[in-house]
Short mmCIF file of C-alpha atoms in Angstrom, two decimals:
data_model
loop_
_atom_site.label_atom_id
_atom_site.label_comp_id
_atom_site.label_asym_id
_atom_site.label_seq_id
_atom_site.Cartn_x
_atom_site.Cartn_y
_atom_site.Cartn_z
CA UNK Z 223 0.00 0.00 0.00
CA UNK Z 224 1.17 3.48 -0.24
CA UNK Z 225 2.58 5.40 2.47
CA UNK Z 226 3.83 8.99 2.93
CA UNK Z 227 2.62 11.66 -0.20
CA UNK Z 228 4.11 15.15 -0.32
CA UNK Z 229 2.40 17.62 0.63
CA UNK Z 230 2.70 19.42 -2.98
CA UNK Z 231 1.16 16.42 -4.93
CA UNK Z 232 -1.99 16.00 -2.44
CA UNK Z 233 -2.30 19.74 -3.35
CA UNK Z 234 -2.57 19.08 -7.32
CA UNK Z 235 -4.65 15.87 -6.05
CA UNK Z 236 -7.49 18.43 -4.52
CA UNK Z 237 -7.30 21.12 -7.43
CA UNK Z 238 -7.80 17.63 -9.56
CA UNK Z 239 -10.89 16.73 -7.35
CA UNK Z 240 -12.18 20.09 -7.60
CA UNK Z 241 -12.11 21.02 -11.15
CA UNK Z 242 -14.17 17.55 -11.44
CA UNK Z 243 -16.62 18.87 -8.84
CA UNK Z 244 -16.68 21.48 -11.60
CA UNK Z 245 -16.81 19.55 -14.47
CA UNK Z 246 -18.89 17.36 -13.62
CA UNK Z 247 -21.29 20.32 -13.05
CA UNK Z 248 -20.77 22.07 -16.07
CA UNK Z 249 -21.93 18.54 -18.14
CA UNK Z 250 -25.27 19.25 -16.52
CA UNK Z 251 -26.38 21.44 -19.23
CA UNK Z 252 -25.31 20.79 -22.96
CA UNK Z 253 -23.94 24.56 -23.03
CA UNK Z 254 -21.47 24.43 -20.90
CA UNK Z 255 -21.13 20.72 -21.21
CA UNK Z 256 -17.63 20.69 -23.35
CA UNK Z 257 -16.33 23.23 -20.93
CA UNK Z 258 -16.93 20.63 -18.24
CA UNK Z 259 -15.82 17.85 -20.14
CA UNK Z 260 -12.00 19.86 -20.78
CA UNK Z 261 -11.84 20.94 -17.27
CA UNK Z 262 -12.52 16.79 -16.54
CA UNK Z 263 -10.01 16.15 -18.81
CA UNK Z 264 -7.51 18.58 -17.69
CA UNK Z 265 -8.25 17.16 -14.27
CA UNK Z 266 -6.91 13.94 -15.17
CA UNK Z 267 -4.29 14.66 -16.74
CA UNK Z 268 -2.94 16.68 -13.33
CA UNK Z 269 -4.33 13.69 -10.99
CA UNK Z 270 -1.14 11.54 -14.16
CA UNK Z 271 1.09 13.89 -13.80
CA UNK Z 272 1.22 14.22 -10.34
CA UNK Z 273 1.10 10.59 -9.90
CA UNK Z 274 3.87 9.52 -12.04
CA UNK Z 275 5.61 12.38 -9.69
CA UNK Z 276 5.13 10.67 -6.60
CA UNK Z 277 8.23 8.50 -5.39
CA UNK Z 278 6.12 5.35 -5.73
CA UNK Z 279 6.40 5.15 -9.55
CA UNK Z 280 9.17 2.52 -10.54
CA UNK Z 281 9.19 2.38 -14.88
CA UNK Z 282 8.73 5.34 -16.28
CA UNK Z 283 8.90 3.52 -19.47
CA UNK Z 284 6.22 1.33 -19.38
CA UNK Z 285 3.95 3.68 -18.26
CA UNK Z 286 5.08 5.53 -21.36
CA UNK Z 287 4.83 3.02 -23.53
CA UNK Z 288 1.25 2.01 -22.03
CA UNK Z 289 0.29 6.34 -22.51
CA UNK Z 290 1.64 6.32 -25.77
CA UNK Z 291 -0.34 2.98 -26.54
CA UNK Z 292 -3.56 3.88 -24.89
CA UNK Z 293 -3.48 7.48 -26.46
CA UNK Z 294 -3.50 6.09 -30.50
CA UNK Z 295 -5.99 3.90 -29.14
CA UNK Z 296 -8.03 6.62 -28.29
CA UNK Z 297 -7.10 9.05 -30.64
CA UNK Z 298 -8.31 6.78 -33.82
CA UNK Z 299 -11.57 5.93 -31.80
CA UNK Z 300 -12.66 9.40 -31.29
CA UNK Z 301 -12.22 9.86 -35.26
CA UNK Z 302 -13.66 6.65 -36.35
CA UNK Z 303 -16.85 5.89 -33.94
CA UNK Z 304 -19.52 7.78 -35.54
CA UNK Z 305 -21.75 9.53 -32.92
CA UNK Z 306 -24.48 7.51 -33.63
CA UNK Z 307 -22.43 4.69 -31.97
CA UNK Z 308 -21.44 6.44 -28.98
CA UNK Z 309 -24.21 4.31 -26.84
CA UNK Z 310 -21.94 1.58 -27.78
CA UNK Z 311 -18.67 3.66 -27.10
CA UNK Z 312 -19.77 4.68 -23.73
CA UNK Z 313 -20.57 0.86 -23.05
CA UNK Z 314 -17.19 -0.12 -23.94
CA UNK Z 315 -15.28 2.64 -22.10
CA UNK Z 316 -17.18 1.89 -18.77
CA UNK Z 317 -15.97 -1.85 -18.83
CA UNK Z 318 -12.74 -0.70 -19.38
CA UNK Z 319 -12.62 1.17 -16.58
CA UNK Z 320 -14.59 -1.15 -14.23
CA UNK Z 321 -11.70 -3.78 -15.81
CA UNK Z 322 -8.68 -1.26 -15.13
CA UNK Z 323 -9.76 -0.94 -11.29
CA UNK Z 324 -9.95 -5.09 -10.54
CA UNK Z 325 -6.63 -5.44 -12.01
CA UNK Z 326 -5.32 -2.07 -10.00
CA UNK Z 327 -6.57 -4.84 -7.09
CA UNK Z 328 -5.46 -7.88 -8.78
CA UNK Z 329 -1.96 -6.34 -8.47
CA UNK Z 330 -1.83 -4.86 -5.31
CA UNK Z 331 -2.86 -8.59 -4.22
CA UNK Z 332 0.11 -10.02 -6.10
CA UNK Z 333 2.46 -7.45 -4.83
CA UNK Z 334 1.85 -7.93 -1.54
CA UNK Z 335 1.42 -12.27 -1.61
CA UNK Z 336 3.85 -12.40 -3.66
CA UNK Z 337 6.45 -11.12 -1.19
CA UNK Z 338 5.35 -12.71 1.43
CA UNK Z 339 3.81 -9.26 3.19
CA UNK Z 340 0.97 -9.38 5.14
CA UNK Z 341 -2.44 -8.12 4.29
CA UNK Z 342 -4.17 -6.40 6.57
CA UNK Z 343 -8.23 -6.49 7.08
CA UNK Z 344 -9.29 -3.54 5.66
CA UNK Z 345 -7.02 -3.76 2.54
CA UNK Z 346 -8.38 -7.77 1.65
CA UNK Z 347 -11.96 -6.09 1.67
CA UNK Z 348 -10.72 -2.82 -0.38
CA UNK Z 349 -9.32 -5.56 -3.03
CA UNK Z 350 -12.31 -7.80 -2.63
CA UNK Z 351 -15.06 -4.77 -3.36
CA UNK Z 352 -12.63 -3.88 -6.24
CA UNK Z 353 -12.55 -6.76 -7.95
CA UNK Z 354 -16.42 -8.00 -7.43
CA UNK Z 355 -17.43 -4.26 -8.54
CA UNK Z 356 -14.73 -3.88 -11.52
CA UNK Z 357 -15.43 -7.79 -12.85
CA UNK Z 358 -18.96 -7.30 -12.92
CA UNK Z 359 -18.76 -3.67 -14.59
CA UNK Z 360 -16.08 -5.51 -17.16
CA UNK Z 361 -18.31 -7.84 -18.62
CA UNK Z 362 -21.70 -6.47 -18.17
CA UNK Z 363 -20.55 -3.55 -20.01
CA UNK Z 364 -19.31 -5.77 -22.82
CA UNK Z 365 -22.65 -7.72 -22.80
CA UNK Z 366 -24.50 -4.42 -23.29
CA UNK Z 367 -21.88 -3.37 -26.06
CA UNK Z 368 -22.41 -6.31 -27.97
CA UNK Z 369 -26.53 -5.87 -27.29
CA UNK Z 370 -26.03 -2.17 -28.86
CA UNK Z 371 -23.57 -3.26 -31.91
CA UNK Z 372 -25.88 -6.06 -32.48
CA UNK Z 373 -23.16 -9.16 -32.00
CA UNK Z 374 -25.92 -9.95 -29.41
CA UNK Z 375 -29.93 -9.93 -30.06
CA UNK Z 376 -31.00 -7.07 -28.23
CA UNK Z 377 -33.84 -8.79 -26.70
CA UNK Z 378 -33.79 -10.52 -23.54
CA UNK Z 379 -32.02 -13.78 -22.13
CA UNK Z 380 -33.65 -16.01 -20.15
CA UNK Z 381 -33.38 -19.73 -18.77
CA UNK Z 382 -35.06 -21.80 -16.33
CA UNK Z 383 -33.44 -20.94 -12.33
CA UNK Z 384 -31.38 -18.03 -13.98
CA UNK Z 385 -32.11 -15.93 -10.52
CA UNK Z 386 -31.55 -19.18 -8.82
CA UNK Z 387 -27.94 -19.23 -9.82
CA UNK Z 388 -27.51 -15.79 -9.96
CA UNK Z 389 -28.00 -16.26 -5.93
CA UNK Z 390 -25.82 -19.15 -5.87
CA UNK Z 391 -23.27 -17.38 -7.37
CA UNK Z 392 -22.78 -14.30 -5.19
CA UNK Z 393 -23.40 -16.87 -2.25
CA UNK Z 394 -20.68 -18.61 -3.52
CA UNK Z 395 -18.57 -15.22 -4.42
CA UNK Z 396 -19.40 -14.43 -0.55
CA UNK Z 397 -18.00 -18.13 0.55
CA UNK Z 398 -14.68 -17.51 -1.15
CA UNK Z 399 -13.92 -14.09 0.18
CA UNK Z 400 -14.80 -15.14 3.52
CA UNK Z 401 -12.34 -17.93 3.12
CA UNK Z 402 -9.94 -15.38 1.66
CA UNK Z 403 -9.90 -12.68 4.52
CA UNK Z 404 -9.40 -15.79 6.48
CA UNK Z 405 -6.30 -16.81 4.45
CA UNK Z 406 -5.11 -13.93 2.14
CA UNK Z 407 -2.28 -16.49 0.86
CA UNK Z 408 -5.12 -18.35 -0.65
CA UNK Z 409 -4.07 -17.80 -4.81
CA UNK Z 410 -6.26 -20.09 -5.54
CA UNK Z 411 -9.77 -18.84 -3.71
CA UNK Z 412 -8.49 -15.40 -4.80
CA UNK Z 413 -8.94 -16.44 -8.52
CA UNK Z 414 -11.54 -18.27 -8.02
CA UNK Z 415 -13.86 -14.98 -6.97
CA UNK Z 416 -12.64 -13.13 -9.82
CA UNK Z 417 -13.90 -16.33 -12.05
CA UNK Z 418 -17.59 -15.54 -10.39
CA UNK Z 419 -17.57 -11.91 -10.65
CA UNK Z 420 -17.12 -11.87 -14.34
CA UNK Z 421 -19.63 -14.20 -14.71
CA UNK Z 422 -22.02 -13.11 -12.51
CA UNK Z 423 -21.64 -9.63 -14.41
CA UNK Z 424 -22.91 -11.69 -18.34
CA UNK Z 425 -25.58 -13.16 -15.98
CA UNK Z 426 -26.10 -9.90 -14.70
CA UNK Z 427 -26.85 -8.08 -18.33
CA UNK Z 428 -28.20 -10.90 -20.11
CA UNK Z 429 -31.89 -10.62 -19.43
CA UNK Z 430 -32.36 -7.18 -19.76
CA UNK Z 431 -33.79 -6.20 -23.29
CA UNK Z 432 -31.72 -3.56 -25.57
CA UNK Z 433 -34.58 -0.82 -25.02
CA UNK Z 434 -33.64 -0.76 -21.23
CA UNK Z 435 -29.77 -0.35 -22.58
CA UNK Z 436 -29.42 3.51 -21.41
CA UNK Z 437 -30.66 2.46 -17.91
CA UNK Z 438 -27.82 -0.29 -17.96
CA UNK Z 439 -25.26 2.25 -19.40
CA UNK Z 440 -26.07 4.26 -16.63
CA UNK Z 441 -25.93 2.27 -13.62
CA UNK Z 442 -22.78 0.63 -15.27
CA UNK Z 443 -21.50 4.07 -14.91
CA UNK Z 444 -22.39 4.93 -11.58
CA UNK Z 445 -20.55 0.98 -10.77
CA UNK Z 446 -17.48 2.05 -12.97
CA UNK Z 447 -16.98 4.62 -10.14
CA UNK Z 448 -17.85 2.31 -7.37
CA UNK Z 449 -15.07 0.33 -8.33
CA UNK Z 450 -12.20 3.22 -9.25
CA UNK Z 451 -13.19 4.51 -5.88
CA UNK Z 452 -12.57 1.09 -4.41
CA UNK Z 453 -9.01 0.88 -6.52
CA UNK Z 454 -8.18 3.92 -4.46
CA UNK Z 455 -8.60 2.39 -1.27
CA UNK Z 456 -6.95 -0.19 -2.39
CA UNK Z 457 -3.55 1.97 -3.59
CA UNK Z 458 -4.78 4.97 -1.09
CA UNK Z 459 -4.85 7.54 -3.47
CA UNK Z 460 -6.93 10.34 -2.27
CA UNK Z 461 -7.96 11.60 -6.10
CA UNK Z 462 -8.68 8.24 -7.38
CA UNK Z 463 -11.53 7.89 -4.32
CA UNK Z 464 -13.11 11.09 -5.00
CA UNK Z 465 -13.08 10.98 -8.54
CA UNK Z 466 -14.59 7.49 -8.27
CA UNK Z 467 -17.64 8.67 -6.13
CA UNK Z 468 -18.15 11.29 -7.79
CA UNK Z 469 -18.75 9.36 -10.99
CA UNK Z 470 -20.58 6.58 -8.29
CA UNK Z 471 -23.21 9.21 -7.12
CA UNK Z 472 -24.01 10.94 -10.41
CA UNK Z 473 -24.09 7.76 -12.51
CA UNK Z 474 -26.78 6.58 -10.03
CA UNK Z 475 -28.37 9.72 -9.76
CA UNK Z 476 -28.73 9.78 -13.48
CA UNK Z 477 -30.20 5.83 -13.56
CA UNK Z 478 -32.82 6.96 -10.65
CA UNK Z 479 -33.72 9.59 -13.29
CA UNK Z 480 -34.00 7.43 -16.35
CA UNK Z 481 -36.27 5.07 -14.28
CA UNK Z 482 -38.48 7.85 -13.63
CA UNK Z 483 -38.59 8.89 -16.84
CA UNK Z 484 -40.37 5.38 -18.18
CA UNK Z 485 -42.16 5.27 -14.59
CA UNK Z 486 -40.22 1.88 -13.57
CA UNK Z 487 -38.60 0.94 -10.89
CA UNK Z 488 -34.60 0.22 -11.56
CA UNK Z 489 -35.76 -3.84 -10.14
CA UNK Z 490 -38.20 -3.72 -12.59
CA UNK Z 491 -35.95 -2.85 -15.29
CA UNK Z 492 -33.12 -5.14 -14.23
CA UNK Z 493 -35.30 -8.29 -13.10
CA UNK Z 494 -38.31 -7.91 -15.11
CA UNK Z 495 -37.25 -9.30 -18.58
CA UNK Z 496 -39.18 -6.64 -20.13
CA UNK Z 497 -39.22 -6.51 -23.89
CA UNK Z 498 -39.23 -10.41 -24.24
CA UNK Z 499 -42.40 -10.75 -25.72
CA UNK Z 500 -44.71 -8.39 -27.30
CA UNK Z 501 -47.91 -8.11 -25.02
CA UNK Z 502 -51.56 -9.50 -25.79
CA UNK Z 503 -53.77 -7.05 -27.98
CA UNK Z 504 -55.73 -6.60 -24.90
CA UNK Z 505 -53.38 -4.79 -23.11
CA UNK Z 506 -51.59 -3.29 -26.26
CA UNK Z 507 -55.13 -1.74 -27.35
CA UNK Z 508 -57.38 -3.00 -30.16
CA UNK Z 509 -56.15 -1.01 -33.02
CA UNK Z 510 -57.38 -4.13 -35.87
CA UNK Z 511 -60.59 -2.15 -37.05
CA UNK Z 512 -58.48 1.34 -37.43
CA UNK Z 513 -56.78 3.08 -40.50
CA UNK Z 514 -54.27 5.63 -40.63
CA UNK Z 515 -53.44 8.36 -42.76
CA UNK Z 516 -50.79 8.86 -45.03
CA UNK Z 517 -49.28 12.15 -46.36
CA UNK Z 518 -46.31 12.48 -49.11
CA UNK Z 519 -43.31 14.46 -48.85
CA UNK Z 520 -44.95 17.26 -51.00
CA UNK Z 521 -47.97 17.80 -49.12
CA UNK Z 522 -46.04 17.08 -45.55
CA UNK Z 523 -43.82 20.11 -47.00
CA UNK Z 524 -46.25 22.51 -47.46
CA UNK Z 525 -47.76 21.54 -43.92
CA UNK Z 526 -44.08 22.42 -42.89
CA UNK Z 527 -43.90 25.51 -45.05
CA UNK Z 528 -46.78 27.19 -43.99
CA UNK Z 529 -47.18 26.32 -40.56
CA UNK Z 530 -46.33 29.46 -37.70
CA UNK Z 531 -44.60 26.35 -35.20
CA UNK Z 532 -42.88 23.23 -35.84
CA UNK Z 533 -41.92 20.99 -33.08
CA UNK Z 534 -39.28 18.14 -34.55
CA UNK Z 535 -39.42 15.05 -31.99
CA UNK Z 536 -36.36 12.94 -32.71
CA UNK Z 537 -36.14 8.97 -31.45
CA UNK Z 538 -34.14 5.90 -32.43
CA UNK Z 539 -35.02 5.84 -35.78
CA UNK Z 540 -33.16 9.37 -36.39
CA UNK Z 541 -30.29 7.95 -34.62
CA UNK Z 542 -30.28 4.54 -36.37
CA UNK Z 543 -30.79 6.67 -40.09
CA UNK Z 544 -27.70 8.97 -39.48
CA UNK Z 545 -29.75 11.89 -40.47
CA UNK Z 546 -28.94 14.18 -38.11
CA UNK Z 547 -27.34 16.85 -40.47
CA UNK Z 548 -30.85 16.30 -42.25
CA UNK Z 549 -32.57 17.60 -39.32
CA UNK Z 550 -30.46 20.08 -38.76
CA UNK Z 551 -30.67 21.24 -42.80
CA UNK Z 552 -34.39 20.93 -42.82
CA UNK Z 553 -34.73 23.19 -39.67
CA UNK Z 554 -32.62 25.96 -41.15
CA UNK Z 555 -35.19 26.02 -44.19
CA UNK Z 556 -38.09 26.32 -42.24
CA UNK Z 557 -36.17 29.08 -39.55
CA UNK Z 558 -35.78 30.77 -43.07
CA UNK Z 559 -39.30 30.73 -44.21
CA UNK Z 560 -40.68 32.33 -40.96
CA UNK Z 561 -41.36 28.95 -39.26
CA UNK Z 562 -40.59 28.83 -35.38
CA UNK Z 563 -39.05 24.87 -35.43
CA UNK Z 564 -38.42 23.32 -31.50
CA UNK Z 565 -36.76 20.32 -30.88
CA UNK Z 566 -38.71 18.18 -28.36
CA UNK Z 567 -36.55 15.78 -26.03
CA UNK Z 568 -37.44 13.01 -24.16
CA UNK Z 569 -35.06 11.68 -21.51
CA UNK Z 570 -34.89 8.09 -22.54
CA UNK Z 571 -35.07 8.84 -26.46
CA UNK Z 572 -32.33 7.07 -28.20
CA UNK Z 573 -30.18 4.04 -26.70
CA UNK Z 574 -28.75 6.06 -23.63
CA UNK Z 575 -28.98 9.33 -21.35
CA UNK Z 576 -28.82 12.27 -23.36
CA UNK Z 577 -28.53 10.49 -26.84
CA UNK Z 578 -30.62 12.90 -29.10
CA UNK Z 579 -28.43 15.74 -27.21
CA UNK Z 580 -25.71 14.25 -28.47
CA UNK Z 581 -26.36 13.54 -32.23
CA UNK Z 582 -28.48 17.52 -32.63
CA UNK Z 583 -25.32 19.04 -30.94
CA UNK Z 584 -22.90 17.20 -33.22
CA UNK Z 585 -25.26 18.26 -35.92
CA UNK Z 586 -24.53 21.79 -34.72
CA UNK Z 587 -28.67 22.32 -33.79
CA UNK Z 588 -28.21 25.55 -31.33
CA UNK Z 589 -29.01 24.86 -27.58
CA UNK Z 590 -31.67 27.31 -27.59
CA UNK Z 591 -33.95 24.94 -29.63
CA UNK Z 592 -33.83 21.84 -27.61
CA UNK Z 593 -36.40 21.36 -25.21
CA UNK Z 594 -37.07 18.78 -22.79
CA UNK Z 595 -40.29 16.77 -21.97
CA UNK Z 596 -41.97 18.84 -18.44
CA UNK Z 597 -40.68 22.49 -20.92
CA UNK Z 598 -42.25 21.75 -24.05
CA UNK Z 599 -45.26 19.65 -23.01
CA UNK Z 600 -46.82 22.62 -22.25
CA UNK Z 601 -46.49 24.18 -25.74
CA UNK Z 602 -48.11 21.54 -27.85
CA UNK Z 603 -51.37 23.16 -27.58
CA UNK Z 604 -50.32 25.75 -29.12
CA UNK Z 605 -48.07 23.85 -32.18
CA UNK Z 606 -49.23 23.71 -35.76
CA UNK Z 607 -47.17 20.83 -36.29
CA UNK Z 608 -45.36 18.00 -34.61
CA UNK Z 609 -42.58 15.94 -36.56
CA UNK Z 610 -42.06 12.85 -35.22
CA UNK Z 611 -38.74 11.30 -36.90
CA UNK Z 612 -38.40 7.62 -35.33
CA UNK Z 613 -39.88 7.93 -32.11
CA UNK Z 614 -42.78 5.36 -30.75
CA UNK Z 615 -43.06 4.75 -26.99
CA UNK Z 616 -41.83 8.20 -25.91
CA UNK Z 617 -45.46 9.20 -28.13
CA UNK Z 618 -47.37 6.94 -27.46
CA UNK Z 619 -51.16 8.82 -25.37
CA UNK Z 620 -51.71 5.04 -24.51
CA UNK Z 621 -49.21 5.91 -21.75
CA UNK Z 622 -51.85 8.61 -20.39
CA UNK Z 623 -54.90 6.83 -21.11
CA UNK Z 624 -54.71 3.22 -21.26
CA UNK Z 625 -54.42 2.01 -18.01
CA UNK Z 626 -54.27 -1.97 -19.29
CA UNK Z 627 -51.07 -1.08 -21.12
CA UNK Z 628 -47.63 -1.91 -20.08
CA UNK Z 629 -46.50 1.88 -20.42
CA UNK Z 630 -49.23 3.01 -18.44
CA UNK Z 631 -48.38 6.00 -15.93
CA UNK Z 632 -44.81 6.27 -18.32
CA UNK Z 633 -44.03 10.08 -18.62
CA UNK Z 634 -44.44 11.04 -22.69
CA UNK Z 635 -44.06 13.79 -25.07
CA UNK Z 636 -47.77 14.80 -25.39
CA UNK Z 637 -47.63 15.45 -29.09
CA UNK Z 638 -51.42 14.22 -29.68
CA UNK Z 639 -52.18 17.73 -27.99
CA UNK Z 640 -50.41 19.45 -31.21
CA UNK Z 641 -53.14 20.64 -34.07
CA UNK Z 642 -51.22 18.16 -36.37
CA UNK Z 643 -48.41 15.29 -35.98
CA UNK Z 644 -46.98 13.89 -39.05
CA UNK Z 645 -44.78 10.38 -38.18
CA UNK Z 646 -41.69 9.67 -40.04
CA UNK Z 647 -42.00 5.59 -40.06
CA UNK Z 648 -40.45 3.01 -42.04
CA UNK Z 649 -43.37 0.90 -41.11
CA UNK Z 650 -46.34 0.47 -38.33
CA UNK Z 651 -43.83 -1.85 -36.15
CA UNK Z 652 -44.66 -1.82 -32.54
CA UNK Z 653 -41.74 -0.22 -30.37
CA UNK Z 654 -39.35 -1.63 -27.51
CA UNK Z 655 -42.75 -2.29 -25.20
CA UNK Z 656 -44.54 -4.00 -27.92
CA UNK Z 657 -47.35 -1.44 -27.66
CA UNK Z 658 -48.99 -0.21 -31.00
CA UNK Z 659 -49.15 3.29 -30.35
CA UNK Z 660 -52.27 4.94 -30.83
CA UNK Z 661 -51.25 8.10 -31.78
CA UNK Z 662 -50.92 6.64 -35.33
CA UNK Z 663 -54.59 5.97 -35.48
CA UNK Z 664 -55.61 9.34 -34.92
CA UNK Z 665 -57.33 12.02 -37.19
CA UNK Z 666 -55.23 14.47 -36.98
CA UNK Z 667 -51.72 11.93 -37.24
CA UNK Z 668 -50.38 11.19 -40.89
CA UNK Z 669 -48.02 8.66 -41.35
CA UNK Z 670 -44.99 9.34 -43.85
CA UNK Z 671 -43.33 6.01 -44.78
CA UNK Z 672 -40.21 5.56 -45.12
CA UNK Z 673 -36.14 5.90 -43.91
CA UNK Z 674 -35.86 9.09 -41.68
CA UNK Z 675 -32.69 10.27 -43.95
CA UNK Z 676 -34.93 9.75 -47.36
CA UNK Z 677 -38.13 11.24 -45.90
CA UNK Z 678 -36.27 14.45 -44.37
CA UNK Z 679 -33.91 14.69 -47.28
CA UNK Z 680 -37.07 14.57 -49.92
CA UNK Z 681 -39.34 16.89 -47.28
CA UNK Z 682 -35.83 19.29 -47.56
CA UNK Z 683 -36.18 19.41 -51.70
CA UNK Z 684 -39.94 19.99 -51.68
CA UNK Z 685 -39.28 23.07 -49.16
CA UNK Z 686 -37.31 24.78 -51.77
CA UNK Z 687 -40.01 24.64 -54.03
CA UNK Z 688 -42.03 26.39 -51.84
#
């Protein structure tokens, strides 16, 4: 374990903590959000470099060769993941780190067994809670990154006594760390738990559907910190424990708020299985008897055109398209003809937190036009027209009206209050709850079929003509 630290690197360690405090604040809101996310990254790189400071270090060169390594690494991802992947990114980068803090603890254990020290109590548990916390967060993650880059079906997993032995198996994982605080010399036992904890972590992700993915991103977060914080008790190093519970606290804070946002409880979201199987027309709603109307891209224009308001709802289906910059492009026309154009978001829109923020910013949409759910709810009375561009449950009134159906009491975009809605839809697929949505089936709802790039790219062309 480490011992003494000057006095001049615990110094950089709290300006490092603090200008995450900041940071971290700053990502609240997506105008300052890249101001907190350089002062983040400027934090870390004074938590290295006062690190690598520190007496402690032995090699500078492999830790160069490892920053030099990891840095190209991360340098060609940032230019090659598209942002319509980042769900995926952010998947992968939490394992990573939930990995790098069980093997700060897998070598601090070897270290210290290896010559012959003694562990002491407290330490064995710091290493134990680091490696149960990091294993898990290692392979869940990649379990939800393969669920989001479709190696994996995105629906859920399930076999016969899977809670059963998901009981066993931290029972077991309990059992061996008992038996390890009793004998920390036990190599054996020691591998043994990290053997469980990656497993229980696939077990873990496996029967939770791909629509409950930014849920799981999140609360893999929030355990991604769990774990760097308990990597710091285990190397006691002060920044590494803050930073960690930092990211801990708001990555759970942020899951609580997700679960609100679809009205579930974060049980019923990890336990529930839901997704597996489209529900009974009973509970869905009878929509068999009903038609729906379809519009073209020429009359949809002049809807568009001539309309005083435009509210533009984006969903998976915008995300999934790429068409973004199509969004973005169409909005500028109808800012130019007059036409006041909103962007409505919902909190669990897109495959996790803050997704359709994401793609509008990167599509350079100003701040000023995005909108979330409890601000623009109240302005749909008042809209002309609602553009819906592959979005299903987040608009779906069965959620406010249908108490038989699965999303009942789920908070929505109440776009059936607008004096039109016009659906961007490849097809009339039901969404991740298997609910047909109703708003479809409504007079004043026209359905334009098709890709969201095509239909917004055509809808773009007719404009001009206008």
């Amino acid at each position: 374990m480490s011992g003494y630290v000057p006095t001049g690197i615990q110094l950089t360690y709290l300006l490092a903590a603090s200008l995450f405090m900041i940071g971290l604040k700053q990502m609240g809101s997506p105008a300052t959000a890249r101001k907190g996310n350089l002062l983040g990254a400027v934090a870390m790189l004074l938590a290295v470099v006062a690190t690598l400071l520190d007496k402690q270090v032995l090699s500078y060169g492999l830790i160069l060769v490892a920053i030099a390594i990891g840095s190209a690494i991360g340098s060609l991802i940032a230019y090659k993941v598209a942002m319509t992947d980042m769900p995926q990114m952010v998947g992968l980068l939490n394992g990573l780190g939930g990995l790098a803090s069980s093997l700060v603890a897998v070598g601090e254990y070897w270290r210290v067994i290896s010559h012959g020290l003694t562990l002491p109590l407290v330490d064995n548990l710091s290493i134990i809670a680091s490696v149960l916390i990091g294993n898990i967060t290692f392979t869940g993650s990649m379990v939800a990154f393969a669920k989001l880059q479709g190696i994996m079906r995105g629906a859920p997993i399930r076999f016969a006594y899977q809670q059963t032995i998901n009981i066993l198996l931290l029972v077991t994982f309990a059992v061996g760390a008992a038996m390890l605080i009793a004998n920390p010399a036990d190599i054996v036992g020691f591998i043994g738990i990290n053997i469980i904890s990656l497993l229980v972590g696939v077990l873990f992700v496996i029967p939770i559907g791909g629509g409950d993915m930014p849920v799981v991103i999140s609360l893999l977060n929030s355990l991604s910190g769990v774990a760097a914080s308990a990597a710091g008790f285990v190397v006691m190093n002060n920044v590494l424990i803050i930073s960690g519970a930092l990211v801990g606290a708001s990555g759970l804070i942020l899951t609580q708020i997700m679960c609100k946002a679809m009205n579930r409880t974060l049980p019923n979201v990890l336990f529930s299985g839901f997704g597996a199987a489209l529900v009974t027309e009973g509970d869905a709603g009878d929509n068999s008897n009903k038609t729906v109307k379809t519009i073209d891209p020429e009359e949809c224009a002049m809807m568009l055109g001539y309309a005083r308001s435009v509210v533009i709802v984006p969903g998976y289906g915008m995300a999934v398209a790429q068409a973004q910059h199509s969004v973005r492009e169409l909005s500028d026309m109808l800012e130019r003809k007059g036409v006041e154009v909103k962007f409505a978001i919902h909190p669990v829109a897109g495959r996790m937190p803050g997704h359709m923020n994401v793609l509008l910013a990167e599509a350079n949409v100003p701040y000023s036009q995005l909108y979330d759910m409890d601000d623009i709810n109240t302005q749909f009375e008042n809209t002309d027209v609602v553009l819906i561009i592959g979005a299903n449950d987040v608009v779906n009134p069965a959620a406010r009206t249908n108490q038989a159906s699965p999303i009942y009491g789920m908070p929505i975009l109440e776009v059936d209050k607008a004096k039109n809605a016009i659906v961007i839809k490849r097809g009339m697929s039901a969404g991740f709850a298997g609910v047909e949505n109703d708003l479809f089936y409504q007079q004043k709802t026209m359905m334009l079929f098709g890709g969201a790039k095509d239909m917004v790219g055509k809808l773009a062309n007719e404009l001009k003509q206008i």
